[in-house]
XYZ file of C-alpha atoms in Angstrom:
709
model
C 0.092 0.399 -0.074
C 1.568 3.370 -1.354
C 5.773 2.945 -1.092
C 7.256 0.594 0.811
C 8.915 1.272 3.928
C 11.449 -0.613 6.034
C 9.286 -0.480 9.126
C 6.079 -1.191 7.893
C 3.904 1.155 6.233
C 2.513 4.759 7.879
C -0.286 7.440 7.119
C 1.304 10.237 4.908
C 1.688 13.650 7.097
C 3.562 16.663 6.646
C 6.192 15.160 8.749
C 7.290 12.618 5.939
C 8.448 15.687 3.804
C 11.292 16.731 6.771
C 12.004 13.005 6.842
C 15.282 11.014 5.614
C 14.523 9.596 1.871
C 13.438 6.204 3.549
C 10.831 5.734 1.921
C 11.159 7.292 -1.328
C 11.843 4.354 -3.604
C 10.830 3.197 -6.906
C 8.451 0.167 -6.987
C 8.854 -2.484 -8.951
C 6.204 -2.327 -11.747
C 4.770 -4.795 -14.058
C 5.148 -5.579 -17.721
C 2.221 -3.854 -19.952
C 2.294 -7.267 -21.675
C 1.000 -8.611 -19.136
C -2.316 -9.081 -17.629
C -3.731 -6.452 -14.882
C -3.765 -8.313 -11.397
C -4.612 -7.023 -8.063
C -1.610 -5.813 -6.443
C -2.699 -8.166 -2.811
C -3.360 -11.830 -1.933
C -4.102 -14.127 1.015
C -2.779 -16.904 1.404
C -5.544 -18.122 3.703
C -8.195 -17.196 1.064
C -6.560 -19.561 -1.747
C -3.630 -17.204 -3.352
C -3.967 -18.746 -6.624
C -7.690 -17.832 -7.394
C -7.560 -16.500 -11.071
C -7.375 -12.367 -11.497
C -10.966 -10.358 -10.852
C -12.308 -9.814 -14.104
C -13.924 -5.956 -13.134
C -10.706 -4.920 -12.137
C -8.690 -6.532 -15.329
C -11.059 -4.708 -16.942
C -10.859 -1.171 -14.526
C -6.931 -0.911 -15.748
C -5.125 0.474 -18.335
C -1.730 1.545 -19.087
C -0.638 5.774 -19.716
C 1.739 4.699 -21.953
C 2.697 1.777 -24.541
C 5.845 -0.209 -24.213
C 8.515 1.680 -26.724
C 9.887 -0.517 -29.744
C 12.874 1.051 -28.957
C 14.553 0.464 -32.688
C 14.634 4.389 -33.355
C 17.249 6.772 -31.435
C 16.031 7.960 -28.074
C 13.290 10.623 -27.938
C 14.424 12.569 -25.313
C 15.657 16.051 -26.895
C 19.120 16.396 -28.139
C 20.096 13.285 -26.996
C 21.981 11.034 -29.891
C 24.417 9.210 -30.877
C 26.349 7.379 -33.061
C 28.599 4.237 -33.963
C 31.093 2.752 -35.977
C 32.142 -0.503 -37.915
C 35.841 -0.206 -37.218
C 37.746 -2.658 -35.617
C 40.875 -2.475 -33.553
C 43.060 -5.241 -31.914
C 42.516 -3.406 -28.862
C 39.203 -3.812 -26.933
C 37.368 -1.419 -26.640
C 38.992 0.659 -28.760
C 37.215 3.475 -31.331
C 39.139 5.999 -32.883
C 36.236 7.413 -34.167
C 34.242 7.720 -32.137
C 37.413 9.279 -29.555
C 39.944 10.877 -30.862
C 42.136 9.784 -27.121
C 41.859 6.292 -28.669
C 43.937 7.417 -31.834
C 46.091 7.973 -29.057
C 45.901 5.235 -26.762
C 47.104 2.935 -29.810
C 49.619 4.866 -31.113
C 51.513 4.934 -27.523
C 50.517 1.251 -27.023
C 52.052 0.199 -30.308
C 55.242 2.382 -30.219
C 56.169 1.758 -26.880
C 55.340 -2.022 -27.228
C 57.812 -2.035 -30.234
C 60.485 -0.466 -28.661
C 60.325 -2.424 -25.523
C 58.845 -5.759 -26.342
C 56.181 -5.156 -23.765
C 52.672 -6.793 -25.145
C 50.827 -3.780 -26.708
C 47.608 -4.414 -25.323
C 48.754 -5.197 -21.545
C 50.009 -1.188 -22.255
C 46.532 -0.130 -24.163
C 44.581 -1.429 -21.071
C 46.412 0.257 -19.066
C 47.159 3.576 -20.236
C 44.894 6.262 -17.918
C 43.181 9.686 -18.463
C 44.382 12.717 -16.300
C 42.446 14.590 -13.459
C 43.977 17.568 -14.390
C 45.867 18.618 -17.437
C 49.141 19.557 -16.383
C 49.511 15.684 -15.112
C 49.386 14.848 -18.918
C 46.978 14.117 -21.072
C 47.235 10.048 -20.696
C 49.207 8.314 -17.863
C 50.915 4.822 -17.899
C 51.011 3.591 -14.138
C 54.099 1.294 -14.296
C 53.318 -1.429 -11.243
C 50.456 -2.179 -13.316
C 52.632 -3.566 -15.534
C 53.807 -6.215 -13.140
C 57.214 -6.102 -14.625
C 59.754 -8.199 -11.599
C 61.795 -4.319 -11.778
C 62.086 -1.627 -9.573
C 59.190 0.449 -11.519
C 61.131 3.881 -10.447
C 63.483 2.623 -12.769
C 61.338 1.117 -15.071
C 59.631 4.178 -15.830
C 62.675 6.230 -16.666
C 63.408 3.305 -18.469
C 60.809 3.733 -20.566
C 60.291 6.871 -20.993
C 64.150 6.734 -22.740
C 62.563 3.930 -25.251
C 60.149 5.789 -26.675
C 60.945 6.787 -29.997
C 59.774 9.637 -31.899
C 56.610 10.818 -32.397
C 54.219 12.908 -34.598
C 51.358 12.430 -32.282
C 53.002 13.362 -28.756
C 55.670 14.475 -27.354
C 58.630 12.859 -25.968
C 56.762 10.744 -22.433
C 58.107 12.614 -18.919
C 58.743 9.918 -15.794
C 57.150 11.211 -12.682
C 57.263 8.832 -9.602
C 56.072 5.405 -11.105
C 54.000 7.138 -13.472
C 54.744 7.854 -17.511
C 52.969 10.859 -17.972
C 52.419 11.560 -22.020
C 51.223 14.784 -23.727
C 50.179 14.816 -26.851
C 51.369 17.806 -29.448
C 48.826 20.639 -29.354
C 48.509 21.741 -32.985
C 47.899 17.860 -34.113
C 45.135 17.554 -31.549
C 43.390 21.381 -31.716
C 42.806 20.522 -35.350
C 41.585 16.923 -34.722
C 38.990 17.286 -31.872
C 37.699 21.009 -33.070
C 37.056 19.414 -36.800
C 35.097 16.470 -35.121
C 33.023 18.164 -32.943
C 31.885 21.030 -35.534
C 31.181 17.995 -37.728
C 29.141 15.927 -35.402
C 27.628 18.576 -32.978
C 25.140 16.437 -30.580
C 26.517 12.805 -31.261
C 30.251 13.859 -30.055
C 31.206 12.305 -27.333
C 28.275 9.511 -27.546
C 29.476 5.540 -28.293
C 26.845 3.612 -29.495
C 29.415 0.584 -29.813
C 29.352 0.636 -26.306
C 25.402 -0.690 -26.381
C 25.792 -3.468 -28.370
C 25.395 -7.083 -27.863
C 28.244 -7.897 -29.520
C 30.377 -4.981 -30.814
C 32.249 -7.656 -33.586
C 28.020 -8.075 -34.901
C 25.768 -5.202 -34.693
C 22.888 -7.790 -36.395
C 22.734 -8.695 -32.564
C 21.263 -5.743 -31.416
C 21.666 -3.949 -28.041
C 21.703 -3.899 -24.283
C 18.860 -3.723 -22.808
C 18.761 -1.320 -19.463
C 15.492 -1.045 -17.381
C 15.776 2.274 -15.062
C 13.559 2.378 -12.482
C 13.482 5.580 -10.709
C 10.705 8.639 -8.981
C 8.097 6.286 -8.527
C 5.351 8.640 -6.444
C 2.118 8.351 -4.768
C -1.188 8.580 -6.497
C -2.922 11.638 -5.618
C -0.424 13.168 -3.059
C 2.020 16.288 -4.032
C 5.506 15.129 -6.031
C 7.204 16.738 -3.151
C 10.611 17.192 -2.708
C 11.713 14.047 -1.290
C 10.968 12.532 -5.026
C 13.770 14.570 -6.104
C 16.701 12.840 -5.788
C 15.386 9.664 -7.749
C 14.277 11.456 -10.015
C 17.219 13.517 -10.752
C 19.643 10.589 -10.928
C 17.118 8.252 -13.091
C 16.842 10.493 -15.372
C 20.451 11.098 -15.749
C 21.519 7.343 -15.669
C 18.667 7.088 -18.455
C 20.005 8.873 -20.306
C 23.892 8.327 -20.267
C 23.245 4.952 -21.117
C 20.803 6.078 -24.179
C 24.003 8.156 -25.631
C 26.245 5.216 -25.125
C 24.247 2.958 -27.126
C 21.640 0.998 -24.447
C 17.926 -0.148 -25.234
C 16.769 2.420 -22.233
C 13.262 1.751 -20.832
C 12.231 4.260 -18.283
C 9.959 3.184 -15.790
C 7.842 4.818 -13.289
C 5.999 2.478 -10.630
C 3.243 4.650 -8.689
C 2.156 4.115 -5.552
C -1.598 3.388 -6.764
C -3.311 0.679 -4.296
C -3.772 -0.091 -0.978
C -6.616 0.968 2.163
C -5.364 4.904 1.355
C -7.405 5.196 -1.781
C -9.927 3.772 0.308
C -10.003 6.573 2.960
C -9.645 9.189 0.156
C -12.851 8.200 -1.573
C -14.066 8.212 1.275
C -12.827 11.916 2.281
C -13.692 12.685 -1.263
C -17.660 12.646 0.042
C -17.146 14.668 3.120
C -14.622 17.235 1.518
C -14.193 16.740 -2.190
C -14.744 20.125 -4.370
C -15.835 19.104 -8.126
C -14.047 22.487 -9.748
C -11.215 22.359 -7.392
C -10.592 18.815 -8.404
C -10.434 19.935 -12.155
C -8.151 22.564 -11.468
C -5.874 21.341 -9.440
C -6.011 17.743 -8.491
C -3.267 16.216 -6.752
C -3.247 19.488 -4.365
C -6.949 19.510 -3.820
C -6.885 15.515 -3.075
C -4.068 15.896 -0.689
C -6.185 18.827 1.357
C -9.190 16.026 1.125
C -6.313 13.532 2.080
C -5.226 15.209 5.339
C -8.690 16.440 6.450
C -9.859 12.805 6.411
C -6.831 11.771 8.235
C -7.800 14.469 11.072
C -11.224 12.856 11.311
C -9.366 9.000 11.358
C -6.872 11.006 14.354
C -9.994 12.159 16.362
C -11.914 8.681 15.908
C -8.648 6.310 17.056
C -8.538 8.427 20.022
C -11.390 7.066 21.724
C -10.498 3.407 20.070
C -7.458 3.766 21.351
C -8.228 4.320 25.010
C -10.796 1.684 25.183
C -8.232 -0.459 24.121
C -5.797 0.402 27.022
C -8.698 0.101 29.192
C -9.065 -3.776 28.067
C -6.160 -4.232 28.316
C -5.458 -3.286 31.623
C -8.732 -4.997 32.751
C -7.403 -8.503 31.150
C -3.985 -8.079 33.188
C -6.165 -7.773 36.127
C -8.210 -11.105 35.016
C -10.992 -8.793 34.615
C -14.504 -9.241 32.316
C -13.624 -7.136 29.424
C -16.961 -8.505 27.287
C -18.472 -4.799 27.146
C -15.899 -2.975 26.877
C -15.041 -5.171 23.780
C -18.764 -5.057 22.723
C -18.121 -0.806 22.989
C -14.523 -1.310 21.044
C -16.200 -2.923 18.182
C -19.024 -0.381 17.890
C -16.949 2.266 17.912
C -14.518 0.296 14.941
C -17.086 -0.568 13.250
C -18.085 3.194 12.396
C -14.735 4.445 12.002
C -13.266 6.217 9.030
C -10.378 3.999 9.305
C -12.939 0.433 8.747
C -15.253 2.449 6.194
C -11.765 3.300 4.487
C -10.694 -1.014 4.859
C -14.029 -2.003 3.214
C -13.929 0.884 0.777
C -10.385 -0.890 -0.550
C -12.238 -4.571 -0.225
C -14.562 -3.406 -2.580
C -11.815 -2.149 -5.066
C -10.654 -5.642 -4.390
C -13.979 -7.338 -5.339
C -13.962 -5.832 -8.366
C -17.079 -3.160 -8.064
C -16.730 -0.336 -10.605
C -18.079 2.133 -8.892
C -15.110 2.408 -6.210
C -12.693 1.273 -9.536
C -14.166 4.197 -11.743
C -13.127 6.715 -9.026
C -10.300 5.655 -8.120
C -9.337 5.793 -12.218
C -9.771 9.508 -12.463
C -8.143 9.703 -9.550
C -5.152 7.876 -11.148
C -5.418 9.823 -14.630
C -5.699 13.240 -12.801
C -2.604 12.446 -10.713
C -0.576 11.466 -13.741
C -1.256 13.948 -15.825
C -0.220 16.462 -12.952
C 2.963 14.397 -12.578
C 3.816 14.302 -16.393
C 4.047 18.359 -16.344
C 6.392 18.048 -13.627
C 8.647 15.799 -14.547
C 8.405 18.089 -18.002
C 9.792 20.740 -16.289
C 12.795 18.539 -15.158
C 13.186 17.010 -18.717
C 11.939 13.558 -18.124
C 9.756 11.316 -19.652
C 9.053 7.782 -19.327
C 8.656 4.596 -21.536
C 5.974 3.205 -18.769
C 3.513 4.159 -16.291
C 2.529 1.687 -14.326
C 1.466 0.259 -10.503
C 1.327 -1.185 -7.588
C -2.150 -2.716 -8.839
C -0.516 -4.049 -11.197
C 1.773 -7.217 -9.538
C 0.134 -10.378 -10.594
C -1.656 -12.735 -7.286
C 0.135 -15.685 -9.389
C 3.047 -14.044 -9.283
C 3.637 -13.281 -5.661
C 2.331 -16.495 -4.797
C 4.579 -18.590 -7.258
C 7.454 -16.796 -5.651
C 5.752 -18.123 -2.121
C 5.557 -21.243 -3.404
C 9.412 -21.921 -4.821
C 10.617 -19.991 -1.408
C 8.829 -22.869 0.474
C 10.010 -25.818 -2.052
C 13.481 -24.767 -2.139
C 13.603 -24.121 1.884
C 14.440 -20.612 1.590
C 11.375 -19.559 3.738
C 9.820 -20.746 6.944
C 7.419 -20.532 9.304
C 7.539 -18.283 12.217
C 4.807 -17.685 15.119
C 2.263 -17.485 12.400
C 4.126 -15.651 9.628
C 6.437 -16.684 6.909
C 9.955 -15.276 6.826
C 13.575 -15.762 5.584
C 15.988 -16.020 7.999
C 19.360 -15.425 5.544
C 21.506 -16.367 8.454
C 20.829 -19.631 7.808
C 21.721 -19.008 3.922
C 25.363 -17.282 4.702
C 24.224 -13.645 4.703
C 24.446 -12.936 8.153
C 24.235 -9.229 7.689
C 20.786 -9.482 5.913
C 18.996 -10.446 9.388
C 15.373 -11.747 8.936
C 12.784 -10.616 6.474
C 9.109 -10.984 6.746
C 7.361 -12.664 3.516
C 3.627 -12.722 4.763
C 2.432 -11.198 7.903
C -0.052 -13.376 10.430
C -3.047 -12.698 8.338
C -1.841 -14.466 5.641
C -0.644 -10.974 3.372
C 2.066 -10.120 1.662
C 4.381 -7.516 2.314
C 6.505 -4.819 -0.297
C 9.792 -8.021 -0.273
C 7.040 -9.854 -1.449
C 5.953 -8.302 -4.695
C 9.142 -7.171 -5.707
C 9.973 -10.636 -5.697
C 7.079 -11.409 -8.163
C 7.688 -8.720 -9.626
C 11.013 -8.740 -10.284
C 10.773 -12.154 -12.132
C 7.450 -10.671 -14.002
C 9.861 -8.055 -15.827
C 12.240 -10.719 -16.400
C 9.842 -12.396 -18.471
C 8.156 -9.665 -20.365
C 11.290 -7.538 -20.987
C 14.426 -9.972 -21.072
C 16.821 -7.054 -19.875
C 20.268 -7.178 -19.339
C 20.508 -4.760 -16.362
C 18.155 -3.194 -14.432
C 19.238 -0.701 -12.094
C 17.249 0.193 -9.412
C 17.482 4.288 -8.278
C 16.752 4.198 -4.805
C 17.325 5.668 -1.168
C 20.627 4.396 0.888
C 18.474 3.960 3.681
C 16.600 0.661 1.952
C 20.382 -0.900 1.289
C 18.937 -3.792 3.434
C 15.516 -3.990 1.284
C 17.166 -4.189 -1.802
C 20.063 -6.363 -0.711
C 17.706 -8.851 0.663
C 15.539 -8.668 -2.595
C 18.482 -9.697 -4.390
C 19.495 -12.626 -2.123
C 15.963 -13.744 -2.052
C 16.012 -13.771 -5.954
C 19.518 -15.304 -5.996
C 18.180 -18.295 -3.720
C 15.114 -19.089 -5.044
C 17.370 -20.478 -8.467
C 17.569 -17.160 -9.880
C 21.426 -16.402 -9.538
C 21.583 -14.942 -12.931
C 18.535 -12.827 -12.953
C 20.183 -11.011 -9.117
C 23.192 -10.665 -11.139
C 21.603 -8.611 -13.798
C 19.880 -6.245 -10.809
C 22.093 -2.965 -9.341
C 20.904 -0.556 -6.397
C 21.882 2.713 -7.055
C 21.601 4.157 -3.949
C 21.973 8.154 -2.567
C 22.063 10.142 0.823
C 19.170 12.546 1.762
C 18.766 16.188 1.538
C 18.482 18.642 4.580
C 16.589 21.416 5.422
C 14.860 21.103 2.186
C 11.972 24.560 2.256
C 11.350 27.682 -0.055
C 12.423 31.439 1.163
C 9.154 31.108 3.078
C 10.715 28.601 5.138
C 7.421 26.121 5.202
C 5.999 24.971 2.016
C 7.581 21.367 0.849
C 6.569 21.166 -2.480
C 8.824 19.979 -5.250
C 6.386 22.431 -7.815
C 6.707 25.578 -4.876
C 10.222 25.025 -4.592
C 10.595 25.224 -8.426
C 8.593 28.394 -8.584
C 10.756 29.636 -5.684
C 14.016 29.417 -7.427
C 12.501 30.423 -10.846
C 10.947 33.848 -8.840
C 14.555 34.205 -7.511
C 16.399 33.940 -10.636
C 13.612 36.255 -12.244
C 14.527 38.728 -9.506
C 18.399 38.453 -10.455
C 17.911 38.685 -13.915
C 15.771 42.066 -13.518
C 18.910 44.205 -12.092
C 20.246 43.934 -15.126
C 17.362 46.153 -17.622
C 19.580 45.994 -20.372
C 20.487 42.438 -20.556
C 16.893 41.075 -19.548
C 15.122 43.240 -22.378
C 16.851 41.366 -24.770
C 15.841 37.972 -23.464
C 12.761 36.237 -25.351
C 10.831 34.822 -22.598
C 12.626 35.792 -19.305
C 9.658 34.035 -17.317
C 10.553 31.204 -19.126
C 13.821 31.392 -18.353
C 14.070 32.279 -15.225
C 12.151 29.070 -14.551
C 15.178 27.616 -16.455
C 17.802 28.507 -14.230
C 15.767 27.851 -11.470
C 15.355 23.638 -12.394
C 19.162 23.913 -12.937
C 20.108 25.838 -9.418
C 18.290 22.899 -7.833
C 19.517 19.881 -9.834
C 22.506 20.660 -10.333
C 23.247 21.471 -6.569
C 21.724 17.534 -6.006
C 24.325 16.634 -8.759
C 27.370 18.199 -7.081
C 28.473 15.807 -4.820
C 28.731 12.003 -5.021
C 25.134 10.314 -4.413
C 25.392 8.827 -0.943
C 26.090 11.595 0.298
C 23.495 13.876 1.218
C 23.399 17.692 1.615
C 22.002 20.664 2.749
C 19.193 22.286 0.709
C 20.025 26.270 0.373
C 18.311 28.562 -1.704
C 21.472 31.154 -1.735
C 24.429 28.979 -2.485
C 21.929 27.430 -5.364
C 21.352 30.264 -7.084
C 24.323 32.390 -6.374
C 26.454 33.340 -9.857
C 29.552 32.420 -7.899
C 31.100 29.269 -7.580
C 30.070 26.162 -9.279
C 26.621 26.198 -9.424
C 23.829 25.933 -11.970
C 23.416 29.344 -12.459
C 27.399 29.658 -13.184
C 26.954 26.767 -16.172
C 23.601 28.214 -17.990
C 25.677 31.802 -17.603
C 28.868 29.557 -19.437
C 26.991 28.411 -22.115
C 25.094 31.905 -22.916
C 28.176 33.628 -22.935
C 28.988 31.614 -25.304
C 26.716 31.810 -27.170
C 26.987 35.530 -27.178
C 30.312 35.508 -28.669
C 28.443 33.163 -31.571
C 26.059 36.313 -32.688
C 28.564 39.308 -31.598
C 31.382 37.373 -34.042
C 29.035 37.748 -36.629
C 30.373 34.588 -38.241
C 27.818 31.928 -39.776
C 28.993 28.514 -37.471
C 28.184 26.325 -40.555
C 31.439 27.906 -42.355
C 33.591 27.430 -39.141
C 34.921 23.853 -40.752
C 36.919 25.866 -42.981
C 38.717 27.411 -40.486
C 42.725 27.666 -40.050
C 42.897 25.824 -36.908
C 46.452 26.110 -37.060
C 46.072 29.760 -36.280
C 45.159 28.425 -32.617
C 48.286 28.897 -31.250
C 48.216 30.132 -27.667
C 48.066 27.407 -24.508
C 44.746 28.603 -23.564
C 43.026 27.320 -27.027
C 45.350 24.023 -26.587
C 44.886 23.494 -23.425
C 40.752 24.079 -24.130
C 40.880 21.032 -26.871
C 42.992 19.064 -25.019
C 40.137 19.180 -22.309
C 37.322 18.904 -25.151
C 38.975 15.490 -26.466
C 38.398 14.242 -22.966
C 34.651 14.258 -23.333
C 34.227 11.008 -24.537
C 36.293 9.418 -21.933
C 34.288 11.255 -19.398
C 31.326 9.803 -20.635
C 32.888 6.054 -20.463
C 34.315 6.715 -17.172
C 30.777 7.514 -15.492
C 29.047 4.077 -16.831
C 31.676 2.952 -14.290
C 30.980 5.625 -11.548
C 27.424 5.919 -12.220
C 27.949 9.699 -10.552
C 26.176 12.446 -12.493
C 29.292 14.592 -10.809
C 31.527 12.856 -12.877
C 29.940 14.325 -16.076
C 29.636 18.095 -13.969
C 32.618 18.368 -12.770
C 34.068 17.906 -15.903
C 31.734 21.018 -17.537
C 32.712 22.875 -14.472
C 36.536 22.019 -14.921
C 36.251 23.132 -18.807
C 34.336 26.977 -17.932
C 37.295 27.596 -15.677
C 39.500 27.060 -18.483
C 37.076 29.160 -20.751
C 36.905 32.307 -18.849
C 40.201 32.619 -18.018
C 40.490 32.545 -22.174
C 38.219 35.276 -23.100
C 41.059 37.919 -22.664
C 44.070 36.067 -24.696
C 41.211 34.556 -27.266
C 39.132 37.732 -28.336
C 37.168 37.148 -31.381
C 35.996 40.204 -31.713
C 38.386 43.179 -33.139
C 40.758 40.000 -34.007
C 41.952 39.566 -37.956
C 39.536 37.847 -40.148
C 41.077 34.417 -40.240
C 42.447 34.151 -36.518
C 38.717 35.212 -35.802
C 37.148 32.728 -37.561
C 39.778 30.015 -35.601
C 38.853 31.330 -32.478
C 35.213 31.164 -33.381
C 35.878 27.601 -34.141
C 37.239 27.032 -30.954
C 34.385 28.356 -29.277
C 31.691 27.221 -30.891
C 33.470 23.525 -30.223
C 33.295 24.386 -26.257
C 29.945 25.782 -26.772
C 28.657 22.240 -28.315
C 30.444 20.089 -25.739
C 29.267 21.922 -22.722
C 26.077 21.837 -24.296
C 25.578 18.113 -25.050
C 27.071 17.377 -21.754
C 24.011 19.813 -20.114
C 21.919 17.791 -22.083
C 23.141 14.283 -20.389
C 22.226 15.926 -17.359
C 19.144 16.754 -17.914
C 19.491 20.126 -18.301
C 18.060 22.569 -20.599
C 21.052 25.282 -21.734
C 19.929 28.729 -22.468
C 21.077 31.242 -25.129
C 20.346 34.425 -23.060
C 19.990 35.138 -19.528
C-alpha cells in the first residue's frame, strides 16, 4: 500500500517531508504486456485464484512500451556508432579521438620495449588535471619484476620519436604523455564541428556484440521516481528523479536500449480513505483545477477525522488491556470497542478498499479518475525536469499468481520458514548474516513489499529480457534491496539477481523555500524561479533582450536545484541552500548556464556563420589557452565512458566546470571581436566547439541550456 517502508506502512503526513529518504523508493512495475492483476493476495483465501475480471477491465496503461528501435526521443540526445575494428578492446578511434593516441602509444612503446601492446593499452589512464598529462601509464600495473621508478625512466628513454605525442616524462612510477597540441587541436575541433550533438557518444558500448551489430543492443531498465498517486510530487522524490533521469540519458547516448520506468504507489487502503474523504470534503471544480493538491487537502482532512476516531478507540484498547491483566471481565468494553471500530473512518476505508479488490465498478471508476488526474499532473512536473517515462505502472499491477508462485518456490527450496504464524526468510541460515531476517507473509496471510518485489522482478524479466536493471533508491533501503537480490538468488535465479543493481543516494537536509514552510517540489521550483527572475531584472539591458524572461528564469531555477543535487557524490546527503544554489559565484547551476549563454553571445557578436567554421585555419590557434581547451574537449568521450563506471552525475558535472574555468580565463587572451578575420574564424571555431560540448554535457545531465540570460 503506497510506497514500501523498512518498518511497514504509515500514514502520510507533512512530517514525511522533513524525514530522510527512507520511503522514497521506486517500486517495481510489471509489464503492460502482462494481464493487470490485483496487487495483494491472502494465503488464507486461495492465492492461486484467478484475476478479478472487473479489476482487469478497469485498469489501463498510460504509455505503451516503446519498440526501442529508433534513436532516443529525448530532445538533444542522439548517438553514433562505428563498424571499425581494432586489435585493442573497446577502442574506437573514429568515436573517441583519445583512442587514436592510446593506440599509437601502445604500439610505439610495445615495439620499442617488447612489452605486449594490448597490456599497455589496457593500463593507460586519463588524468584529472592537464598538468599531469593527457594520458598516464602507472608502471607498476605492468607487473614487470623491476624497480618501478627505474623502469619508468627506462620506458621514457626508449619511447621513439612521434608525430602525435611529445617525449614522455617519468613522474615517480608514472609515465606521463602529453599530446602534441597542433594535431590534437585540429582533430578535436574538426570532429566536434562535424558531429555536433553526437560528439562523445558511443553506440558501440551498448551493443551485445560489438563485432556483430546484428545481435542488437543490450537492454537496460532504469526504475526511478515513483511517487504516490493523489499526493503531491514533493521534494523527497527529487533525488531519485534527477539521478534516474541522468542514468537513463547516460546509457542512451552510450547505445543501450533504455526503458524508463515509473512504478506508482496506486493501490491500498489509503485509496479507500481518500474516496470516503472526497465524499465529505471533495470539490469538483477544485479537483479539475488542481487535482493533486486538492486530493492532498482531502486526504489531510480525512486523516484528521481518523485521528479523532482513533483517540477513544485507543483509550478503550488500553482499558481492555488493563482489565485483562487483572483478570477482570472485559466483554462490555470489547463490545463497545467493536462498535467504535465498526463506524470508524479507518474501518470504512478498509471496507471501501475491499470493494475495490472485489471489482466494484463504482469504486474503481473513482480510483481510476484520481489516478488519471494525478498522472497528468506528474507528467507536467516531469516535463519541467526534462524527464519522460516509457512506462507508467503501479502496485495494482503485480499479479497475485506471481506473488503466490514466488512464495511457493521459496517454500519448495527451503528458503522460507514459518515463524509465529508468519512466513520469513532467515538469511543467517543462508550464509548472509548481515541481512538478518525478513518477513515474507504476515500472520494474517497478506504479503509485504519484499513479496511483491520478488513477484515483480520475475515478471519483468519474462516481459523484457533485460541485460541490466537499475533501482534508483535511497541508501536507507540498502538492506531491503540486498534482501531482494539475495532472495532472488536463493530461489534459483542467480543470473537474474546478478543483472540487478541498486544505485543509492543520501538525503537532503533542510529542504524548504524562502518562506520556510512550503515543501512541495512545484513550490520549490517556483520559488527558485522567482529568485532567478529577480536577479535577471537587475540588469535591465540584458533582461530586455531575453525573449521569454519568465521561462528562462524557470529554467535557471530548475538548473539551480538539479546542479546542487548533482554536485557531490550520490551517497552523500547535502543541505538544501536556496541562496547558494541560485548564486552566480562558484560552481552552481546559474554559473553553468551563464557559461553557455556567454558562448552563444560570442557567436552572435562575431557575425560569423557557424556552418562555415569548418573551413577555419586551426593552425592559427597557437596560444596555450587554445591548446588546453582543445585537450579538455578531447576528454569528453572518455568522461562519458568513465561515468558508466562511476554512475555519478558529478563525474560529468565536474568535467563541465573544469571546462568553464578554462573558458573564463581564455576570453581576454583569445578575443574574437576585433581580431584578424582568419584568426577570428579559428577562435570562433574553438569557442563553438566548447559551446557544443557544454551543451551536450548539460543535456546528458537533464538540463536545458539557455542562449540568453
